[in-house]
Amino acid sequence: MTSAPQPAGYAELGVTSNFTFLTGASHPEELVLRAAELGLSAIAITDRNSLAGVVRAYSALKELRREVEEGLRIRSQHRTDASSRQPIGAPAALPRPVTGTLPRLIVGARLVLRDSDTDWIALPIDRAAYERLSRLLTLGKRRARKGECHLDLEDLAEGCESMILIALPPADLGRAMAPMRRLQRRFPRHVFLGAVPRYDGSDQDWFDACARLALATGAPMVAVGDVLMHTAARRQLADVLTCLREGCVIDAIGTRALPNAERRLKGAPDMARLFRNHPAAIRRTLEIAGRCSFCLSELSYEYPDEVAEGEPSQNRLARLAQEGLARRCPDGVPARYHAMADRELRLVGELGFAAYFLTVHDIVAYARSIGILCQGRGSAANSILCWALGITDVSPDLIGMVFERFVSRHRGEPPDIDVDFEHERREEVIQWIYTRYGRHRAGLCATVIHFRSRAAIREVGKVMGLSQDLTAGLSSQIWGLSNGGADPERLRELGLDPEDRRLAQTVRLIGEIIGFPRHLSQHTGGFVITRGRLDALCPIENAAMEARTTIEWDKDDIDALGILKVDILALGMLTCIRKAFDLMERHEGHRPRLDSVPSEDRATFDMLCRADAVGVFQVESRAQMNSLPRMRPQAFYDLVIQVAIVRPGPIQGGMVQPYIRRRQGIERVSFPSKALEGVLGKTLGVPLFQEQAMQIAVVAAGFTPEEADRLRRALAAFRRMGTIGAFREKFVSGMLANGYAPDFAARCFAQIEGFADYGFPESHAAAFALLTYVSSWLKCHHPAIFTCALLNAQPMGFYAPAQIVRDAREHGVEIRPVCVNASAWDNTLERRTDGQLALRLGFRQIRGFRQDDAARIAAARRNGYPDPESLWLRTALASAALERLAEADAFAAMGLTRRDALWQVRGLRAPAPLPLFADPLDGEGLAEPQVDLPPMHLGEEVVEDYVSMRLSLRAHPMELLRPGLPGLTPHADLATTRLHRLTVCGVVITRQRPGTASGVVFLTLEDETGISNVVVWPKTYDRFRHAVMGGRLLRVTGYLQREGIVVHLIAEQIEDLSPRLSDLGHPLGEMIGITQPQADDTPRPARHAPRIHHPRDQAKQLFPSRDFH
């Protein structure tokens, strides 16, 4: 028996990645790496009506090619849970490709049509064909809602010139004949019939039938694997994805399950055996691959260049920069500034980036022209051009600007400018960009929404038959952590058997699906703007949000291709500051700017040194408040460090404590070498910023600037693909070779890995520090204005309105309640008799109240409303709105109790009063007879305050509960009481479990005297997990620790007292709606959703915490 000849090669032309959501069972990166192992000549990523995954495949293959060419060890593959930023499982080395030649990537898409059951693989052969494919997909996507694509056969006939079209016919081959003949006539020599193995024993008969159809239509037959996964190990996951797509459980999947694991990538020998009777079908894969010469590297991006009145971009940029410097420096521009600007202008002109700077300038100028506060951040703060153009506000005197960190000649890539806008008005800027440049030239980047731990548990658990209670319980207990799989003890707590085979399979599948893309969403604000058509680069689709369009690629994709992105970001603190400036102008008679707030104000820094920072940007977290008294910032650059130091990079690198000790004079300032003194001088010899880590790589580890730049890029992808690992050995060995201590080298690299989790560059920290200082100054010198603006900018920040109001009252601000005769929609300020400002709560604080209803109240108020009926007659408010006002006690100024007001408004029966018949004395009358209702006690009033507004001005819940809870230490006493074992109790206002804290949980409790910080070590957390994660009122016993004014309670015992909150009183809806006599006996449906009646659940509704993990 003679052996079959070895095949010359094989190109897989039909591969579905997991960017065909809930279908493909492998990442694009896994597919191209497996193709390299198998020695494939080429691989075509062909997702359903999409190009979303092709850049990831391109980047992975490009990186693999570089590593092979340089002879580097292929990086270890790390997967990370996007929710917890924790590594999943142990690293596994990726095998080398078995051949020296890597596969070529063919870009394509599987076109699924509305009017045909024949799918088409479209493979562009050149750049022009790729642009047509992208525009074809855009056509289909813009016709449809988000996530869908409506294409017809006619669209293919009109838009697929110069593409290879491979028909994938249905089981009834005759149904494919007409469309194949039509496209074959339209595109001769470009249409093929794809023969896909069935793997059911009928392959040869099926191939023979396909060959006959190919002969009849004139479309040659070509082998197609129709691949779903890179290895057979993903078969079960593929079935789970099918169940998620079809909405069924695994036990009901039936014939929809894959019958085997054959739809995996195969090498040339396997495919040759399958097509042994049709070897030409294998040869044609290579011929088609050879014709498809297009590569994503051919995409050339051109900046939008809006020439103004014939003025070249470079000239306009120079003119605007000089005008900006003169405006910034009214007393004369220092020569140093002119020199810096000239140097930057030369480099910008040399690299051709002028149009980019002008694009960002125009966007910022428009925002400022309509009164929107904005500020650039990130590396742009290193540019005096950005400062002169008004893009950034950090002056050259505040930080040392290093333009090369922003624009580099050797990188040859566009700079990245991020601009923050007020979060309530950013949409105005976004819509202006669409109007200015057109939707054919501007679109938002995509963001890939991945399966995170909780969603993976919930979805896979449902498919595998776990009950909803079990999946909810398992999800609630992991709190984002998945490292090492499920804890057997936790499974037993939930009534599960860790040895159960089905459960073990479920846990494994959960681990596999974590990190898989679930769908595309829109980026928070990353805009791609082009000179030509954007849809020639990438398909554009409708976003879920009205009037927005997005591209299919995310920020990593466009960065890999060198495409310009302008980040139009939203920042709540800018909204707060702008509203504070408005209030200052209205009530104080002057309006500051970000760059005109008095600098180096001693009272402001003293306030921060006391950790008096509730509401202050970037330094209001528990960790920041603990470090402020130890860091004792005295100048602006101290705030730059303060903002940057409580971040994963410095924390994981073990740099925080050494810096603080040096700052406090406990440890001598020293430098590892003379060479590093210039790098680390401003941070006392301790690396804290991302730029310092990159400089250490060059100065101490022997990296070239290009290698350091690759390391910088690897930071962005580390959380997803673990791409830093390949640099570790070179970095550490390079530092050791240059005489640095192994411990210092290891800590430096640990810091670099930490920067993958949101480390701050110095320039970015400086931009944020400016907002930190401005918000601190407002809080220090204008507390009523700051509090009013902060409440009007909600939701934002670390604390809920109840804590913001409590803090304001502690600072002497009078808070006045919501009142129908005094309140507006926003919180407002009222001048007191002593000249100080009091804060009047606005209607926006009432849960569920509409802004339109508030406007109607204000418009018809005139000299005030004497009673609820007159308000109703003038405004025609719906009964639900009137009830919300009564429940919020907004009629109190009329002399009405909450119950009296609710009784009266529920007695107003007509759906809307008519002005002609508005006399309440006419006919039957509209008002109900007076009824003596039982008075509410204080506890009931407090509960109803929280029900309606999430805060109370009457009393804190703990003030009322304390008499029944003996043995508690008030939180205000913790700063002075002796260090011993004690017990506190309070409402949980925040809980944190940072990824850098090794499983430690931090709780912030509040009682009527103040707040306390509780540290829960992992072993304690394991004992009291349910209370820690779900409790709203906790009694905690532990040992007190104090360092200066920083106080912690180290928890030993934790008790959930949430049901005690229900002891405060019964919800008013039950008292009025059920137990009290009604104005009529006609049954009426409930106006509100049913209340939660279990005390613990009710506590969660009334006293929600803000959890960060």
JSON list of C-alpha atoms in Angstrom, two decimals, residues 69 160 315 337 414 628 711 761 839 1085:
[
{"chain": "A", "resi": 69, "resn": "GLU", "atom": "CA", "xyz": [12.74, 37.04, 14.25]},
{"chain": "A", "resi": 160, "resn": "CYS", "atom": "CA", "xyz": [-18.14, 43.08, -3.70]},
{"chain": "A", "resi": 315, "resn": "ASN", "atom": "CA", "xyz": [1.11, 78.24, 10.32]},
{"chain": "A", "resi": 337, "resn": "TYR", "atom": "CA", "xyz": [8.28, 79.53, 27.21]},
{"chain": "A", "resi": 414, "resn": "PRO", "atom": "CA", "xyz": [0.47, 60.41, 16.91]},
{"chain": "A", "resi": 628, "resn": "LEU", "atom": "CA", "xyz": [-3.02, 62.61, 53.73]},
{"chain": "A", "resi": 711, "resn": "LEU", "atom": "CA", "xyz": [7.24, 47.87, 27.43]},
{"chain": "A", "resi": 761, "resn": "PRO", "atom": "CA", "xyz": [2.04, 59.18, 34.50]},
{"chain": "A", "resi": 839, "resn": "LEU", "atom": "CA", "xyz": [-28.25, 75.46, 51.37]},
{"chain": "A", "resi": 1085, "resn": "PRO", "atom": "CA", "xyz": [-54.16, 49.84, 42.36]}
]
